[in-house]
CSV table of C-alpha atoms in Angstrom, one decimal:
chain,number,residue,atom,x,y,z
A,1,PHE,CA,-42.4,25.1,-142.8
A,2,GLU,CA,-43.8,27.1,-145.9
A,3,ALA,CA,-47.5,27.7,-144.1
A,4,TRP,CA,-46.4,28.5,-141.1
A,5,ALA,CA,-43.7,31.1,-142.5
A,6,ALA,CA,-46.5,32.4,-144.6
A,7,GLU,CA,-48.6,33.3,-142.0
A,8,TRP,CA,-46.4,36.2,-140.9
A,9,HIS,CA,-47.3,37.9,-144.1
A,10,LEU,CA,-50.1,38.5,-141.9
A,11,LEU,CA,-48.7,39.8,-139.2
A,12,ARG,CA,-46.6,42.5,-140.7
A,13,ALA,CA,-45.4,44.2,-137.5
A,14,ASP,CA,-41.9,45.6,-137.0
A,15,GLY,CA,-39.4,43.3,-135.5
A,16,HIS,CA,-36.9,40.6,-136.8
A,17,TRP,CA,-36.3,37.2,-137.2
A,18,GLU,CA,-34.2,35.0,-134.8
A,19,VAL,CA,-32.8,31.8,-136.2
A,20,VAL,CA,-30.5,29.7,-133.6
A,21,GLY,CA,-28.6,26.5,-134.4
A,22,HIS,CA,-28.1,23.8,-131.7
A,23,THR,CA,-26.3,20.6,-131.8
A,24,ASP,CA,-25.8,17.4,-129.3
A,25,ASP,CA,-22.4,17.5,-127.4
A,26,SER,CA,-20.8,15.2,-130.0
A,27,GLY,CA,-17.6,16.6,-131.4
A,28,SER,CA,-15.2,19.4,-130.8
A,29,ASP,CA,-16.6,22.7,-129.6
A,30,LYS,CA,-15.3,24.4,-132.3
A,31,ALA,CA,-16.8,22.0,-134.6
A,32,ASN,CA,-20.2,21.9,-133.0
A,33,ARG,CA,-20.4,25.7,-133.1
A,34,GLN,CA,-19.8,25.7,-137.0
A,35,LEU,CA,-22.3,23.1,-137.5
A,36,SER,CA,-25.0,24.7,-135.5
A,37,GLN,CA,-24.0,28.4,-137.1
A,38,ASP,CA,-24.2,26.3,-140.8
A,39,ARG,CA,-27.6,24.6,-139.6
A,40,ALA,CA,-29.2,27.9,-138.5
A,41,GLN,CA,-27.8,29.8,-141.9
A,42,GLY,CA,-29.6,26.9,-144.1
A,43,VAL,CA,-32.8,27.4,-142.3
A,44,ALA,CA,-32.6,31.3,-142.2
A,45,ASP,CA,-31.8,31.3,-145.9
A,46,ARG,CA,-35.3,29.1,-146.6
A,47,LEU,CA,-37.0,31.5,-144.2
A,48,MET,CA,-36.0,34.6,-146.4
A,49,GLU,CA,-36.8,32.7,-149.6
A,50,VAL,CA,-40.1,31.8,-148.3
A,51,VAL,CA,-41.1,34.9,-146.5
A,52,ARG,CA,-39.2,37.3,-148.6
A,53,CYS,CA,-37.9,39.3,-145.9
A,54,SER,CA,-34.5,41.4,-145.9
A,55,PRO,CA,-31.4,39.6,-144.3
A,56,SER,CA,-31.2,42.6,-142.1
A,57,ASN,CA,-34.3,41.4,-140.6
A,58,VAL,CA,-32.9,38.0,-139.6
A,59,VAL,CA,-30.4,37.3,-136.8
A,60,VAL,CA,-28.5,34.0,-137.5
A,61,ARG,CA,-26.4,32.4,-134.6
A,62,GLY,CA,-25.1,29.0,-133.7
A,63,GLU,CA,-25.0,27.9,-130.0
A,64,GLY,CA,-23.0,24.8,-130.3
A,65,SER,CA,-24.0,22.4,-127.8
A,66,ASP,CA,-24.4,24.9,-124.9
A,67,GLN,CA,-28.2,24.7,-124.5
A,68,PRO,CA,-29.2,20.9,-124.4
A,69,LEU,CA,-33.2,20.0,-124.2
A,70,GLY,CA,-32.2,16.9,-122.8
A,71,LYS,CA,-30.1,13.7,-122.9
A,72,ILE,CA,-31.3,12.1,-125.9
A,73,PRO,CA,-29.0,13.9,-128.8
A,74,ALA,CA,-31.5,14.2,-131.3
A,75,GLN,CA,-33.3,16.5,-129.3
A,76,ASN,CA,-30.3,18.4,-129.0
A,77,ARG,CA,-30.2,18.7,-132.9
A,78,ARG,CA,-32.6,21.6,-133.9
A,79,VAL,CA,-33.0,24.9,-135.3
A,80,GLU,CA,-34.9,27.6,-133.3
A,81,VAL,CA,-37.0,29.9,-135.1
A,82,ARG,CA,-38.8,33.2,-133.4
A,83,TRP,CA,-40.3,36.5,-134.4
A,84,VAL,CA,-39.3,39.0,-132.1
A,85,PRO,CA,-41.3,42.3,-132.2
A,86,SER,CA,-40.1,45.9,-132.2
A,87,MET,CA,-40.5,47.2,-128.9
A,88,GLN,CA,-41.0,50.6,-130.3
């Protein structure tokens, strides 16, 4: 993670980080939303520490179990991190 995030320093482009947490479909919708938000926030906190970017440049979202990758529960317990360049 550190090596990947450190390469961002080479980009220095305008934009923001998008960190989205996901869960499998076990548990209630409310619990899954909170778990996915907490999961994403943990990754976002580490990202901000490694990349040294401002919290205003990081969007954190929890999607719960709404966007599964497949039927295997472990595939759906994930956090996706994207650099979104500014369109300006």
